[in-house]
Amino acid sequence: LVGEVKRFLREVYFKADVGISGANAIAAETGTTFIIENEGNAKLVTGLPKKHIVIAGLEKIVPTLQDAMLVVEVASRYANYKAPSYVNLISCPSKTGDIEKQVVYGAHGPSEYHVVLLDNNRTKMAKDPVYKQALYCLRCGGCLYECPIYPLTAGHFGYLYMAGLGAILTRFLIGGIENAAPIAYTCLMCGRCKAHCPMEIDVPEMVLKLRQELAEAGLTPSWVKEGVEAITGIKIR
C-alpha cells in the first residue's frame, strides 16, 4: 500500500507548480522555516515545485535559530522519537552563485519562497491570561499518549485539534464555541496531559473556563444535562 501511494504521489510532486507546507517553528532572525518529518514527503513538497508557500500560525515564530532547534528537539522527544528522520531548514529560494559569482535563484529547487502567517484569533487568545497557554503547544502529541479518552474513541476525540486542548483551539481557531462544547465535556480534566506536557500547559484549567462560558451561553450539551439530572435530580437550564 505504501508503495502504491509513493508511486502515485511522485508523479504529483514532479508536476506541481506550487508546494504548500506548514512549519514546526520559524526563526525570526533569519526567516528560517523548520519542518520535522519522517516520511520524506515534505522534502519533496518543498523542494520540487517552482514555488514554496509556508502557512503557519503566529505562535510558530521564535526569536532565534537556536530557539527553533530547541522546539524541534523537544517536540521529537515528547513524540516518543529519539530523533526524527528529517529536519528541513529552509531560509530562502534555491540559489547558486557558482557561475561567475552571480547569484541565480531557482537552481534545483523553488525560485520563490513565501511565508503566510495566520492570526485567526491567535492574538485574542494571547491576551487572555488562561487561554494563552494553548499557544505554547508544540504539537508533539505527547498529551494524546496520556489521555484516557483518546484511545477509547479510536482517535475521534475532536475534529482537527484533538483532546482537551483541541476544545480550546476549536473554540478560537476553527469551529467557534458551540462546536467546542462536545470536546470540552468529553475531556475528563484528569490532568494527565498537563503532567506529561513539556510546556506544562494546564489543559484542565482552560477546559474549566470553557465549560463556564458554555454554561453561561446556554450551550451545555443535552446529554450532559440529562446525565446530571439522572444522577442528582437537579435540572439544568
mmCIF file of C-alpha atoms in Angstrom:
data_model
loop_
_atom_site.group_PDB
_atom_site.id
_atom_site.type_symbol
_atom_site.label_atom_id
_atom_site.label_comp_id
_atom_site.label_asym_id
_atom_site.label_seq_id
_atom_site.Cartn_x
_atom_site.Cartn_y
_atom_site.Cartn_z
ATOM 1 C CA LEU A 1 0.000 0.000 0.000
ATOM 2 C CA VAL A 2 2.817 2.394 0.885
ATOM 3 C CA GLY A 3 4.497 1.618 -2.428
ATOM 4 C CA GLU A 4 1.340 2.430 -4.390
ATOM 5 C CA VAL A 5 0.884 5.727 -2.582
ATOM 6 C CA LYS A 6 4.537 6.570 -3.171
ATOM 7 C CA ARG A 7 4.254 5.917 -6.924
ATOM 8 C CA PHE A 8 1.080 7.973 -7.205
ATOM 9 C CA LEU A 9 2.420 10.949 -5.257
ATOM 10 C CA ARG A 10 5.788 11.039 -7.028
ATOM 11 C CA GLU A 11 4.063 11.973 -10.264
ATOM 12 C CA VAL A 12 2.064 14.670 -8.463
ATOM 13 C CA TYR A 13 5.196 16.133 -6.866
ATOM 14 C CA PHE A 14 7.037 16.420 -10.175
ATOM 15 C CA LYS A 15 4.089 18.046 -11.955
ATOM 16 C CA ALA A 16 3.181 20.526 -9.193
ATOM 17 C CA ASP A 17 3.837 24.230 -9.724
ATOM 18 C CA VAL A 18 3.360 25.134 -6.063
ATOM 19 C CA GLY A 19 4.263 23.275 -2.877
ATOM 20 C CA ILE A 20 2.436 24.208 0.343
ATOM 21 C CA SER A 21 3.804 23.221 3.737
ATOM 22 C CA GLY A 22 3.317 24.009 7.375
ATOM 23 C CA ALA A 23 6.086 24.711 9.867
ATOM 24 C CA ASN A 24 7.097 23.359 13.242
ATOM 25 C CA ALA A 25 8.956 26.580 14.011
ATOM 26 C CA ILE A 26 10.078 29.766 12.256
ATOM 27 C CA ALA A 27 13.209 31.623 13.379
ATOM 28 C CA ALA A 28 12.535 35.361 13.277
ATOM 29 C CA GLU A 29 16.176 36.384 12.969
ATOM 30 C CA THR A 30 16.643 34.656 9.597
ATOM 31 C CA GLY A 31 13.148 33.739 8.430
ATOM 32 C CA THR A 32 14.163 30.082 8.512
ATOM 33 C CA THR A 33 11.362 27.526 8.500
ATOM 34 C CA PHE A 34 11.878 24.273 10.426
ATOM 35 C CA ILE A 35 9.896 21.247 9.243
ATOM 36 C CA ILE A 36 10.049 17.904 11.061
ATOM 37 C CA GLU A 37 9.181 14.740 9.138
ATOM 38 C CA ASN A 38 9.808 11.012 8.967
ATOM 39 C CA GLU A 39 8.356 10.049 5.583
ATOM 40 C CA GLY A 40 10.342 12.371 3.296
ATOM 41 C CA ASN A 41 7.266 13.825 1.599
ATOM 42 C CA ALA A 42 7.802 17.340 2.997
ATOM 43 C CA LYS A 43 11.252 17.384 1.392
ATOM 44 C CA LEU A 44 9.635 16.745 -1.992
ATOM 45 C CA VAL A 45 6.800 19.236 -1.480
ATOM 46 C CA THR A 46 9.221 21.996 -0.514
ATOM 47 C CA GLY A 47 11.996 21.096 -2.948
ATOM 48 C CA LEU A 48 10.483 20.153 -6.294
ATOM 49 C CA PRO A 49 7.810 22.748 -7.265
ATOM 50 C CA LYS A 50 8.757 26.196 -8.557
ATOM 51 C CA LYS A 51 7.141 27.954 -5.618
ATOM 52 C CA HIS A 52 7.142 27.060 -1.920
ATOM 53 C CA ILE A 53 4.467 28.588 0.317
ATOM 54 C CA VAL A 54 4.665 28.132 4.088
ATOM 55 C CA ILE A 55 1.399 28.547 6.010
ATOM 56 C CA ALA A 56 1.830 28.776 9.785
ATOM 57 C CA GLY A 57 0.229 30.281 12.864
ATOM 58 C CA LEU A 58 1.792 33.276 14.579
ATOM 59 C CA GLU A 59 2.707 31.089 17.545
ATOM 60 C CA LYS A 60 5.258 29.214 15.421
ATOM 61 C CA ILE A 61 7.596 32.221 15.408
ATOM 62 C CA VAL A 62 10.514 32.070 17.855
ATOM 63 C CA PRO A 63 13.372 34.581 18.168
ATOM 64 C CA THR A 64 16.437 32.635 17.026
ATOM 65 C CA LEU A 65 17.682 29.575 15.167
ATOM 66 C CA GLN A 66 18.714 28.075 18.488
ATOM 67 C CA ASP A 67 15.187 28.508 19.856
ATOM 68 C CA ALA A 68 13.715 26.840 16.787
ATOM 69 C CA MET A 69 16.101 23.902 17.106
ATOM 70 C CA LEU A 70 15.066 23.534 20.732
ATOM 71 C CA VAL A 71 11.437 23.297 19.606
ATOM 72 C CA VAL A 72 12.423 20.537 17.175
ATOM 73 C CA GLU A 73 14.326 18.586 19.804
ATOM 74 C CA VAL A 74 11.625 18.812 22.477
ATOM 75 C CA ALA A 75 8.756 18.046 20.092
ATOM 76 C CA SER A 76 10.564 14.964 18.771
ATOM 77 C CA ARG A 77 11.436 13.586 22.198
ATOM 78 C CA TYR A 78 7.907 14.014 23.550
ATOM 79 C CA ALA A 79 6.523 12.365 20.414
ATOM 80 C CA ASN A 80 8.500 9.282 21.524
ATOM 81 C CA TYR A 81 11.292 9.669 18.940
ATOM 82 C CA LYS A 82 14.967 9.909 19.818
ATOM 83 C CA ALA A 83 15.287 11.903 16.612
ATOM 84 C CA PRO A 84 13.086 12.416 13.543
ATOM 85 C CA SER A 85 14.178 11.056 10.157
ATOM 86 C CA TYR A 86 14.473 14.555 8.689
ATOM 87 C CA VAL A 87 14.614 18.144 9.921
ATOM 88 C CA ASN A 88 14.332 20.569 6.993
ATOM 89 C CA LEU A 89 15.646 24.127 7.397
ATOM 90 C CA ILE A 90 14.522 26.492 4.642
ATOM 91 C CA SER A 91 15.575 30.145 4.660
ATOM 92 C CA CYS A 92 15.153 31.309 1.050
ATOM 93 C CA PRO A 93 14.615 30.032 -2.502
ATOM 94 C CA SER A 94 17.073 27.624 -4.060
ATOM 95 C CA LYS A 95 20.106 29.543 -5.349
ATOM 96 C CA THR A 96 23.592 29.239 -6.730
ATOM 97 C CA GLY A 97 26.490 31.648 -7.175
ATOM 98 C CA ASP A 98 28.918 29.161 -8.666
ATOM 99 C CA ILE A 99 28.922 30.629 -12.179
ATOM 100 C CA GLU A 100 30.813 33.939 -12.317
ATOM 101 C CA LYS A 101 29.783 34.664 -8.723
ATOM 102 C CA GLN A 102 26.349 35.751 -9.938
ATOM 103 C CA VAL A 103 23.563 34.620 -7.591
ATOM 104 C CA VAL A 104 20.736 32.944 -9.500
ATOM 105 C CA TYR A 105 17.551 31.807 -7.767
ATOM 106 C CA GLY A 106 15.765 28.590 -8.682
ATOM 107 C CA ALA A 107 18.842 26.437 -9.184
ATOM 108 C CA HIS A 108 17.463 22.961 -8.477
ATOM 109 C CA GLY A 109 14.625 23.861 -6.113
ATOM 110 C CA PRO A 110 11.956 26.571 -5.860
ATOM 111 C CA SER A 111 12.656 30.036 -7.235
ATOM 112 C CA GLU A 112 10.133 31.585 -4.831
ATOM 113 C CA TYR A 113 9.692 31.181 -1.071
ATOM 114 C CA HIS A 114 6.732 32.769 0.721
ATOM 115 C CA VAL A 115 5.597 32.663 4.349
ATOM 116 C CA VAL A 116 1.931 33.266 5.191
ATOM 117 C CA LEU A 117 1.260 33.885 8.880
ATOM 118 C CA LEU A 118 -2.194 33.146 10.277
ATOM 119 C CA ASP A 119 -3.750 35.115 13.118
ATOM 120 C CA ASN A 120 -7.333 33.810 13.133
ATOM 121 C CA ASN A 121 -7.978 34.824 16.784
ATOM 122 C CA ARG A 122 -4.480 33.909 17.972
ATOM 123 C CA THR A 123 -3.776 37.465 19.158
ATOM 124 C CA LYS A 124 -7.097 37.353 21.007
ATOM 125 C CA MET A 125 -6.017 34.133 22.717
ATOM 126 C CA ALA A 126 -2.638 35.648 23.580
ATOM 127 C CA LYS A 127 -4.350 38.440 25.544
ATOM 128 C CA ASP A 128 -6.339 36.012 27.707
ATOM 129 C CA PRO A 129 -4.457 35.037 30.900
ATOM 130 C CA VAL A 130 -5.814 31.472 30.791
ATOM 131 C CA TYR A 131 -6.299 30.635 27.111
ATOM 132 C CA LYS A 132 -2.888 31.988 26.038
ATOM 133 C CA GLN A 133 -1.362 28.705 27.267
ATOM 134 C CA ALA A 134 -2.839 26.940 24.231
ATOM 135 C CA LEU A 135 -0.421 28.863 22.009
ATOM 136 C CA TYR A 136 2.539 27.253 23.804
ATOM 137 C CA CYS A 137 1.650 23.861 22.284
ATOM 138 C CA LEU A 138 4.446 22.294 20.175
ATOM 139 C CA ARG A 139 2.106 19.713 18.561
ATOM 140 C CA CYS A 140 4.285 16.878 19.811
ATOM 141 C CA GLY A 141 1.243 14.739 20.570
ATOM 142 C CA GLY A 142 2.606 13.637 23.942
ATOM 143 C CA CYS A 143 -0.683 14.504 25.641
ATOM 144 C CA LEU A 144 -2.547 12.067 23.395
ATOM 145 C CA TYR A 145 -0.373 9.198 24.630
ATOM 146 C CA GLU A 146 -1.520 10.017 28.180
ATOM 147 C CA CYS A 147 -5.181 10.858 27.520
ATOM 148 C CA PRO A 148 -7.504 8.044 28.747
ATOM 149 C CA ILE A 149 -10.304 9.113 26.379
ATOM 150 C CA TYR A 150 -8.288 9.357 23.155
ATOM 151 C CA PRO A 151 -7.720 5.584 22.650
ATOM 152 C CA LEU A 152 -11.292 4.757 23.713
ATOM 153 C CA THR A 153 -12.597 6.927 20.883
ATOM 154 C CA ALA A 154 -10.101 5.453 18.375
ATOM 155 C CA GLY A 155 -8.637 8.925 17.980
ATOM 156 C CA HIS A 156 -12.002 10.567 17.220
ATOM 157 C CA PHE A 157 -11.761 12.964 20.162
ATOM 158 C CA GLY A 158 -12.018 16.270 18.366
ATOM 159 C CA TYR A 159 -12.188 17.337 14.721
ATOM 160 C CA LEU A 160 -8.907 18.898 13.627
ATOM 161 C CA TYR A 161 -7.422 19.554 17.069
ATOM 162 C CA MET A 162 -7.659 16.641 19.469
ATOM 163 C CA ALA A 163 -8.395 16.070 23.159
ATOM 164 C CA GLY A 164 -8.897 18.733 25.847
ATOM 165 C CA LEU A 165 -6.527 21.199 24.227
ATOM 166 C CA GLY A 166 -8.419 20.644 20.993
ATOM 167 C CA ALA A 167 -11.551 22.065 22.618
ATOM 168 C CA ILE A 168 -9.759 25.365 23.215
ATOM 169 C CA LEU A 169 -8.260 25.522 19.728
ATOM 170 C CA THR A 170 -11.604 24.602 18.172
ATOM 171 C CA ARG A 171 -13.293 27.372 20.147
ATOM 172 C CA PHE A 172 -10.905 30.029 18.841
ATOM 173 C CA LEU A 173 -9.454 28.828 15.553
ATOM 174 C CA ILE A 174 -11.904 26.740 13.567
ATOM 175 C CA GLY A 175 -15.370 25.979 14.879
ATOM 176 C CA GLY A 176 -16.451 28.536 17.436
ATOM 177 C CA ILE A 177 -17.644 27.992 20.982
ATOM 178 C CA GLU A 178 -20.659 25.830 20.071
ATOM 179 C CA ASN A 179 -18.569 23.263 18.171
ATOM 180 C CA ALA A 180 -16.108 23.113 21.065
ATOM 181 C CA ALA A 181 -18.803 22.004 23.529
ATOM 182 C CA PRO A 182 -18.778 18.217 22.868
ATOM 183 C CA ILE A 183 -14.987 18.090 23.153
ATOM 184 C CA ALA A 184 -14.909 20.188 26.335
ATOM 185 C CA TYR A 185 -17.402 17.911 28.074
ATOM 186 C CA THR A 186 -15.767 14.694 26.864
ATOM 187 C CA CYS A 187 -12.473 15.722 28.473
ATOM 188 C CA LEU A 188 -12.134 14.200 31.965
ATOM 189 C CA MET A 189 -9.981 17.092 33.219
ATOM 190 C CA CYS A 190 -7.817 14.434 34.873
ATOM 191 C CA GLY A 191 -4.608 16.413 34.341
ATOM 192 C CA ARG A 192 -2.517 13.582 32.910
ATOM 193 C CA CYS A 193 -1.840 15.719 29.822
ATOM 194 C CA LYS A 194 -0.583 18.579 31.973
ATOM 195 C CA ALA A 195 1.746 16.258 33.903
ATOM 196 C CA HIS A 196 3.325 14.982 30.669
ATOM 197 C CA CYS A 197 3.394 18.242 28.692
ATOM 198 C CA PRO A 198 6.900 19.699 28.114
ATOM 199 C CA MET A 199 5.355 23.196 28.208
ATOM 200 C CA GLU A 200 3.297 22.429 31.353
ATOM 201 C CA ILE A 201 0.101 23.605 29.655
ATOM 202 C CA ASP A 202 -2.773 23.496 32.149
ATOM 203 C CA VAL A 203 -5.461 21.965 29.952
ATOM 204 C CA PRO A 204 -7.914 21.300 32.837
ATOM 205 C CA GLU A 205 -7.831 24.992 33.796
ATOM 206 C CA MET A 206 -8.642 26.044 30.226
ATOM 207 C CA VAL A 207 -11.371 23.425 29.795
ATOM 208 C CA LEU A 208 -12.979 24.517 33.072
ATOM 209 C CA LYS A 209 -13.103 28.120 31.862
ATOM 210 C CA LEU A 210 -14.550 26.998 28.533
ATOM 211 C CA ARG A 211 -17.246 24.979 30.303
ATOM 212 C CA GLN A 212 -18.159 28.044 32.352
ATOM 213 C CA GLU A 213 -18.512 30.075 29.148
ATOM 214 C CA LEU A 214 -20.625 27.333 27.567
ATOM 215 C CA ALA A 215 -22.928 27.196 30.593
ATOM 216 C CA GLU A 216 -23.359 30.972 30.610
ATOM 217 C CA ALA A 217 -24.198 30.889 26.897
ATOM 218 C CA GLY A 218 -26.709 28.067 27.388
ATOM 219 C CA LEU A 219 -24.617 25.700 25.275
ATOM 220 C CA THR A 220 -24.161 22.826 27.716
ATOM 221 C CA PRO A 221 -24.812 19.659 25.636
ATOM 222 C CA SER A 222 -28.179 17.980 26.244
ATOM 223 C CA TRP A 223 -26.540 14.666 27.115
ATOM 224 C CA VAL A 224 -24.598 16.363 29.922
ATOM 225 C CA LYS A 225 -27.779 17.919 31.334
ATOM 226 C CA GLU A 226 -29.621 14.600 31.151
ATOM 227 C CA GLY A 227 -26.778 12.797 32.911
ATOM 228 C CA VAL A 228 -26.606 15.325 35.745
ATOM 229 C CA GLU A 229 -30.385 15.230 36.185
ATOM 230 C CA ALA A 230 -30.438 11.407 36.257
ATOM 231 C CA ILE A 231 -27.712 11.265 38.913
ATOM 232 C CA THR A 232 -28.574 14.244 41.096
ATOM 233 C CA GLY A 233 -32.187 15.040 40.301
ATOM 234 C CA ILE A 234 -31.122 18.640 39.640
ATOM 235 C CA LYS A 235 -32.483 20.118 36.429
ATOM 236 C CA ILE A 236 -30.027 22.241 34.437
ATOM 237 C CA ARG A 237 -31.405 25.003 32.252
#
